[in-house]
Amino acid sequence: MSDRPDRAAAAPPWSYAAALALAAAGLAITYVLLGALGGERYVFVLAAVALAAVLGGTAPGLVAAAASTAGFAWLFLEPRGSLRVASRSDLLALAGYLASASVIAVAVGAFRAADRRTRRALAETRAAQERLRLMTEGVHAHAILLLDPNGLVTGWNAAAERLTGWPEAEILGRSFALFHTPEEREAGRPEQLLWRATRDARAEEEGLRVRKDGTRFYASVVLSAVRDEQGHLGGFAHVLRDVSDRRRADELDRFMIEAGAALAESMHPERMLEQLARLAVPALADACTIETLDEEGRLRLVALAHADPRREHALRDLRLRFPPDPATSPVWQVLRSGQPERASEGDSAALAALAPDPEHREALRSEGLRAWLVVPLATGRRNLGVLTLAITSPDRALGPRELGVARDLARRAAQAIHNAGLYVEMQRAGRERDEVLAILSHDLRAPLGAVFASARALRSDAPEGPGGERIRRGAAAIERAAEAMSRLVADLLDLASLEAGRLVVNRRPEHTAALVHAAADAQREAAGRAGVTLVAEAAGTLPDVDADRERVLQVLGNLLADALDGTEGGLVTVRARAVDGGRAVAFEIEDSGRMIPEDQLAHFFDRFRRGRGASARGAGLGLAVARGIVEAHGGRIWAESRSGQGSRFTFTLPAAAPWQAHSPAEALATRAPG
């Protein structure tokens, strides 16, 4: 739409012909009535000019003015029949008429142009309003309000009525502060929101809003200032969107994360369930109880929580005074069926089943009970108890989402209870095992000592000659068997200590080379019997290790025993080298024996894993004990094996102090084992 006046070129062609015709008509009427008009002889031609301007605009009006001026000169002024005017007074009168007619043409044309612009503006405004109405009525998720500069409602869409419950006729002219909670109105939050939108042109927030019936919902709010071209504030556009579902979903997600952490942190069933009930209130409901079945099938209340801590005592008292009736109570129904039950106080039958006693029902009503949900604590086909949720607030509901979360929570809680029970059983079994091992150790060590003493006595008292040699060999066999029995008892005790976290390592700096040679010397006799060449390699300049000497020798002895058992007539080498830039030492036992299958390498240090040799005997605890000792030192242990190249066992121990290589060869050896 243009704000400029209509130009002649913009007028339709017919309007010029109409202007000439109107001028001619005005002149004709004037000619006929000239005698009667007297001094008012311009009235009809002026009317013709005005009408021409009305019909076509300024340009046709000016054409009519010019044509009528020429017609006057031709028809009425001397000399007649000529456009020349002889009299000075007639010329001035004619000029005055032309000026008056031109002014009328311009004024009427301008008025006509303004009228047309106004009509177009009104039409466009109505069209825009209709488009806005259609657009806002089609927006179902967003409530759109128009506010004046004071925050009074001037416009309203259907979504706003659905969301807030206020009919348009009742809300127009009232303050948008009605949608804020009383607490926020008292704190001046609506005025602050208007001030922020005025200052920043836009204000956004999320918070509670109130419907006409008093119920609350969580809303996303956008308030935008509306200004004219001069920057004057004309009002505000206020958009509300109900985000209660999204926020509730976020709250429940956070609750499940916290509940999962609570279930994972504790192995004490009752403390775990008490914490779980505290988390469920108020995240899921206003009150929560958790009851479990004891060994005799009786229900026992183990956890109770209420949003108002002062009400917990009253609820606990009600539970003790009116225990669940096995015949009607939803708690027992859920225990029998394994299916959740959900009801509200408006369901008289459900309320009667929950509280058969009238006094009990009245007490629940006085506590504000509105709805409840009971879900089973089940693992597999076994029901361990029930979780009950209740709400007392009119703004809350136990809907399908809460039911799903409660079922998931109950399932996790039941599994956690089951796991905690297994943990308690495991602890009891561990204590019983430790008692058995202690008795075993005590009862076996004394007889083993007697066996050792008797075998040594037999060997020392055996006479010379073939008969005595047989006695000595038998005594040696008895000593080896007793020694194996003693190692088995020691391994059992060490393994029990490792699993209980009680293995003690007395760490101090130990000479690395001395440990390697001491371990090799302890196995010389066994290597000789197996026909194996045993080689020890360790430079005296290696860093000391921070270790328990006896425990490290135990590890080396167990690994060497396995290497000797798996090598027939070959070579076994025990060596040490600095690794990790001298911050650790790697001990290696390498043999030329049989390969360890690849699928066994990952489990080579597991309990009850026997060695590689055909004569491997015993309980298979030595390698598991070796791993536990190494890990207790902060090191690690692993095995490698290749066909035709034998096997290599490696474990690392921390160095006692920073170390510098003394030679290029030592520096090269500090590379970590692959």
mmCIF file with all atom_site columns, N, CA, C and O in Angstrom, residues 48-69:
data_model
loop_
_atom_site.group_PDB
_atom_site.id
_atom_site.type_symbol
_atom_site.label_atom_id
_atom_site.label_alt_id
_atom_site.label_comp_id
_atom_site.label_asym_id
_atom_site.label_entity_id
_atom_site.label_seq_id
_atom_site.pdbx_PDB_ins_code
_atom_site.Cartn_x
_atom_site.Cartn_y
_atom_site.Cartn_z
_atom_site.occupancy
_atom_site.B_iso_or_equiv
_atom_site.pdbx_formal_charge
_atom_site.auth_seq_id
_atom_site.auth_comp_id
_atom_site.auth_asym_id
_atom_site.auth_atom_id
_atom_site.pdbx_PDB_model_num
ATOM 1  N N  . ALA A 1 48 ? -19.405 19.877 -10.945 1.00 0.00 ? 48 ALA A N  1
ATOM 2  C CA . ALA A 1 48 ? -18.919 18.911 -11.925 1.00 0.00 ? 48 ALA A CA 1
ATOM 3  C C  . ALA A 1 48 ? -17.456 18.563 -11.667 1.00 0.00 ? 48 ALA A C  1
ATOM 4  O O  . ALA A 1 48 ? -17.016 17.406 -11.767 1.00 0.00 ? 48 ALA A O  1
ATOM 5  N N  . VAL A 1 49 ? -16.638 19.626 -11.342 1.00 0.00 ? 49 VAL A N  1
ATOM 6  C CA . VAL A 1 49 ? -15.214 19.377 -11.031 1.00 0.00 ? 49 VAL A CA 1
ATOM 7  C C  . VAL A 1 49 ? -15.088 18.457 -9.820  1.00 0.00 ? 49 VAL A C  1
ATOM 8  O O  . VAL A 1 49 ? -14.295 17.506 -9.794  1.00 0.00 ? 49 VAL A O  1
ATOM 9  N N  . ALA A 1 50 ? -15.864 18.743 -8.763  1.00 0.00 ? 50 ALA A N  1
ATOM 10 C CA . ALA A 1 50 ? -15.796 17.921 -7.541  1.00 0.00 ? 50 ALA A CA 1
ATOM 11 C C  . ALA A 1 50 ? -16.188 16.467 -7.834  1.00 0.00 ? 50 ALA A C  1
ATOM 12 O O  . ALA A 1 50 ? -15.552 15.520 -7.367  1.00 0.00 ? 50 ALA A O  1
ATOM 13 N N  . LEU A 1 51 ? -17.264 16.321 -8.630  1.00 0.00 ? 51 LEU A N  1
ATOM 14 C CA . LEU A 1 51 ? -17.715 14.971 -8.946  1.00 0.00 ? 51 LEU A CA 1
ATOM 15 C C  . LEU A 1 51 ? -16.677 14.242 -9.791  1.00 0.00 ? 51 LEU A C  1
ATOM 16 O O  . LEU A 1 51 ? -16.429 13.039 -9.595  1.00 0.00 ? 51 LEU A O  1
ATOM 17 N N  . ALA A 1 52 ? -16.021 14.962 -10.728 1.00 0.00 ? 52 ALA A N  1
ATOM 18 C CA . ALA A 1 52 ? -14.967 14.334 -11.528 1.00 0.00 ? 52 ALA A CA 1
ATOM 19 C C  . ALA A 1 52 ? -13.820 13.870 -10.648 1.00 0.00 ? 52 ALA A C  1
ATOM 20 O O  . ALA A 1 52 ? -13.241 12.793 -10.844 1.00 0.00 ? 52 ALA A O  1
ATOM 21 N N  . ALA A 1 53 ? -13.447 14.680 -9.625  1.00 0.00 ? 53 ALA A N  1
ATOM 22 C CA . ALA A 1 53 ? -12.374 14.298 -8.702  1.00 0.00 ? 53 ALA A CA 1
ATOM 23 C C  . ALA A 1 53 ? -12.782 13.099 -7.846  1.00 0.00 ? 53 ALA A C  1
ATOM 24 O O  . ALA A 1 53 ? -11.966 12.227 -7.531  1.00 0.00 ? 53 ALA A O  1
ATOM 25 N N  . VAL A 1 54 ? -14.082 13.071 -7.484  1.00 0.00 ? 54 VAL A N  1
ATOM 26 C CA . VAL A 1 54 ? -14.563 11.921 -6.699  1.00 0.00 ? 54 VAL A CA 1
ATOM 27 C C  . VAL A 1 54 ? -14.459 10.641 -7.514  1.00 0.00 ? 54 VAL A C  1
ATOM 28 O O  . VAL A 1 54 ? -14.044 9.590  -7.030  1.00 0.00 ? 54 VAL A O  1
ATOM 29 N N  . LEU A 1 55 ? -14.865 10.753 -8.796  1.00 0.00 ? 55 LEU A N  1
ATOM 30 C CA . LEU A 1 55 ? -14.870 9.555  -9.638  1.00 0.00 ? 55 LEU A CA 1
ATOM 31 C C  . LEU A 1 55 ? -13.466 9.104  -10.033 1.00 0.00 ? 55 LEU A C  1
ATOM 32 O O  . LEU A 1 55 ? -13.156 7.910  -10.033 1.00 0.00 ? 55 LEU A O  1
ATOM 33 N N  . GLY A 1 56 ? -12.584 10.040 -10.387 1.00 0.00 ? 56 GLY A N  1
ATOM 34 C CA . GLY A 1 56 ? -11.292 9.640  -10.935 1.00 0.00 ? 56 GLY A CA 1
ATOM 35 C C  . GLY A 1 56 ? -10.098 10.074 -10.162 1.00 0.00 ? 56 GLY A C  1
ATOM 36 O O  . GLY A 1 56 ? -8.986  9.613  -10.428 1.00 0.00 ? 56 GLY A O  1
ATOM 37 N N  . GLY A 1 57 ? -10.240 11.006 -9.237  1.00 0.00 ? 57 GLY A N  1
ATOM 38 C CA . GLY A 1 57 ? -9.101  11.473 -8.502  1.00 0.00 ? 57 GLY A CA 1
ATOM 39 C C  . GLY A 1 57 ? -8.719  12.877 -8.894  1.00 0.00 ? 57 GLY A C  1
ATOM 40 O O  . GLY A 1 57 ? -9.424  13.588 -9.621  1.00 0.00 ? 57 GLY A O  1
ATOM 41 N N  . THR A 1 58 ? -7.573  13.326 -8.429  1.00 0.00 ? 58 THR A N  1
ATOM 42 C CA . THR A 1 58 ? -7.121  14.701 -8.641  1.00 0.00 ? 58 THR A CA 1
ATOM 43 C C  . THR A 1 58 ? -6.960  15.037 -10.122 1.00 0.00 ? 58 THR A C  1
ATOM 44 O O  . THR A 1 58 ? -7.398  16.113 -10.590 1.00 0.00 ? 58 THR A O  1
ATOM 45 N N  . ALA A 1 59 ? -6.308  14.166 -10.877 1.00 0.00 ? 59 ALA A N  1
ATOM 46 C CA . ALA A 1 59 ? -6.025  14.467 -12.296 1.00 0.00 ? 59 ALA A CA 1
ATOM 47 C C  . ALA A 1 59 ? -7.309  14.670 -13.103 1.00 0.00 ? 59 ALA A C  1
ATOM 48 O O  . ALA A 1 59 ? -7.447  15.688 -13.819 1.00 0.00 ? 59 ALA A O  1
ATOM 49 N N  . PRO A 1 60 ? -8.288  13.785 -13.066 1.00 0.00 ? 60 PRO A N  1
ATOM 50 C CA . PRO A 1 60 ? -9.537  14.043 -13.778 1.00 0.00 ? 60 PRO A CA 1
ATOM 51 C C  . PRO A 1 60 ? -10.238 15.301 -13.284 1.00 0.00 ? 60 PRO A C  1
ATOM 52 O O  . PRO A 1 60 ? -10.869 16.033 -14.050 1.00 0.00 ? 60 PRO A O  1
ATOM 53 N N  . GLY A 1 61 ? -10.164 15.603 -11.979 1.00 0.00 ? 61 GLY A N  1
ATOM 54 C CA . GLY A 1 61 ? -10.759 16.830 -11.449 1.00 0.00 ? 61 GLY A CA 1
ATOM 55 C C  . GLY A 1 61 ? -10.124 18.067 -12.061 1.00 0.00 ? 61 GLY A C  1
ATOM 56 O O  . GLY A 1 61 ? -10.812 19.046 -12.409 1.00 0.00 ? 61 GLY A O  1
ATOM 57 N N  . LEU A 1 62 ? -8.771  18.064 -12.185 1.00 0.00 ? 62 LEU A N  1
ATOM 58 C CA . LEU A 1 62 ? -8.078  19.188 -12.808 1.00 0.00 ? 62 LEU A CA 1
ATOM 59 C C  . LEU A 1 62 ? -8.441  19.322 -14.290 1.00 0.00 ? 62 LEU A C  1
ATOM 60 O O  . LEU A 1 62 ? -8.557  20.440 -14.823 1.00 0.00 ? 62 LEU A O  1
ATOM 61 N N  . VAL A 1 63 ? -8.601  18.159 -14.972 1.00 0.00 ? 63 VAL A N  1
ATOM 62 C CA . VAL A 1 63 ? -9.037  18.197 -16.375 1.00 0.00 ? 63 VAL A CA 1
ATOM 63 C C  . VAL A 1 63 ? -10.415 18.845 -16.481 1.00 0.00 ? 63 VAL A C  1
ATOM 64 O O  . VAL A 1 63 ? -10.672 19.701 -17.356 1.00 0.00 ? 63 VAL A O  1
ATOM 65 N N  . ALA A 1 64 ? -11.334 18.463 -15.554 1.00 0.00 ? 64 ALA A N  1
ATOM 66 C CA . ALA A 1 64 ? -12.681 19.060 -15.559 1.00 0.00 ? 64 ALA A CA 1
ATOM 67 C C  . ALA A 1 64 ? -12.609 20.555 -15.280 1.00 0.00 ? 64 ALA A C  1
ATOM 68 O O  . ALA A 1 64 ? -13.345 21.367 -15.871 1.00 0.00 ? 64 ALA A O  1
ATOM 69 N N  . ALA A 1 65 ? -11.694 20.959 -14.339 1.00 0.00 ? 65 ALA A N  1
ATOM 70 C CA . ALA A 1 65 ? -11.543 22.388 -14.026 1.00 0.00 ? 65 ALA A CA 1
ATOM 71 C C  . ALA A 1 65 ? -11.055 23.154 -15.249 1.00 0.00 ? 65 ALA A C  1
ATOM 72 O O  . ALA A 1 65 ? -11.565 24.244 -15.581 1.00 0.00 ? 65 ALA A O  1
ATOM 73 N N  . ALA A 1 66 ? -10.039 22.616 -15.944 1.00 0.00 ? 66 ALA A N  1
ATOM 74 C CA . ALA A 1 66 ? -9.500  23.298 -17.128 1.00 0.00 ? 66 ALA A CA 1
ATOM 75 C C  . ALA A 1 66 ? -10.541 23.377 -18.241 1.00 0.00 ? 66 ALA A C  1
ATOM 76 O O  . ALA A 1 66 ? -10.719 24.417 -18.902 1.00 0.00 ? 66 ALA A O  1
ATOM 77 N N  . ALA A 1 67 ? -11.251 22.249 -18.470 1.00 0.00 ? 67 ALA A N  1
ATOM 78 C CA . ALA A 1 67 ? -12.258 22.212 -19.541 1.00 0.00 ? 67 ALA A CA 1
ATOM 79 C C  . ALA A 1 67 ? -13.398 23.182 -19.248 1.00 0.00 ? 67 ALA A C  1
ATOM 80 O O  . ALA A 1 67 ? -13.898 23.902 -20.146 1.00 0.00 ? 67 ALA A O  1
ATOM 81 N N  . SER A 1 68 ? -13.851 23.248 -18.001 1.00 0.00 ? 68 SER A N  1
ATOM 82 C CA . SER A 1 68 ? -14.972 24.158 -17.662 1.00 0.00 ? 68 SER A CA 1
ATOM 83 C C  . SER A 1 68 ? -14.534 25.610 -17.747 1.00 0.00 ? 68 SER A C  1
ATOM 84 O O  . SER A 1 68 ? -15.310 26.498 -18.131 1.00 0.00 ? 68 SER A O  1
ATOM 85 N N  . THR A 1 69 ? -13.254 25.894 -17.408 1.00 0.00 ? 69 THR A N  1
ATOM 86 C CA . THR A 1 69 ? -12.747 27.271 -17.527 1.00 0.00 ? 69 THR A CA 1
ATOM 87 C C  . THR A 1 69 ? -12.762 27.716 -18.986 1.00 0.00 ? 69 THR A C  1
ATOM 88 O O  . THR A 1 69 ? -13.205 28.827 -19.332 1.00 0.00 ? 69 THR A O  1
#
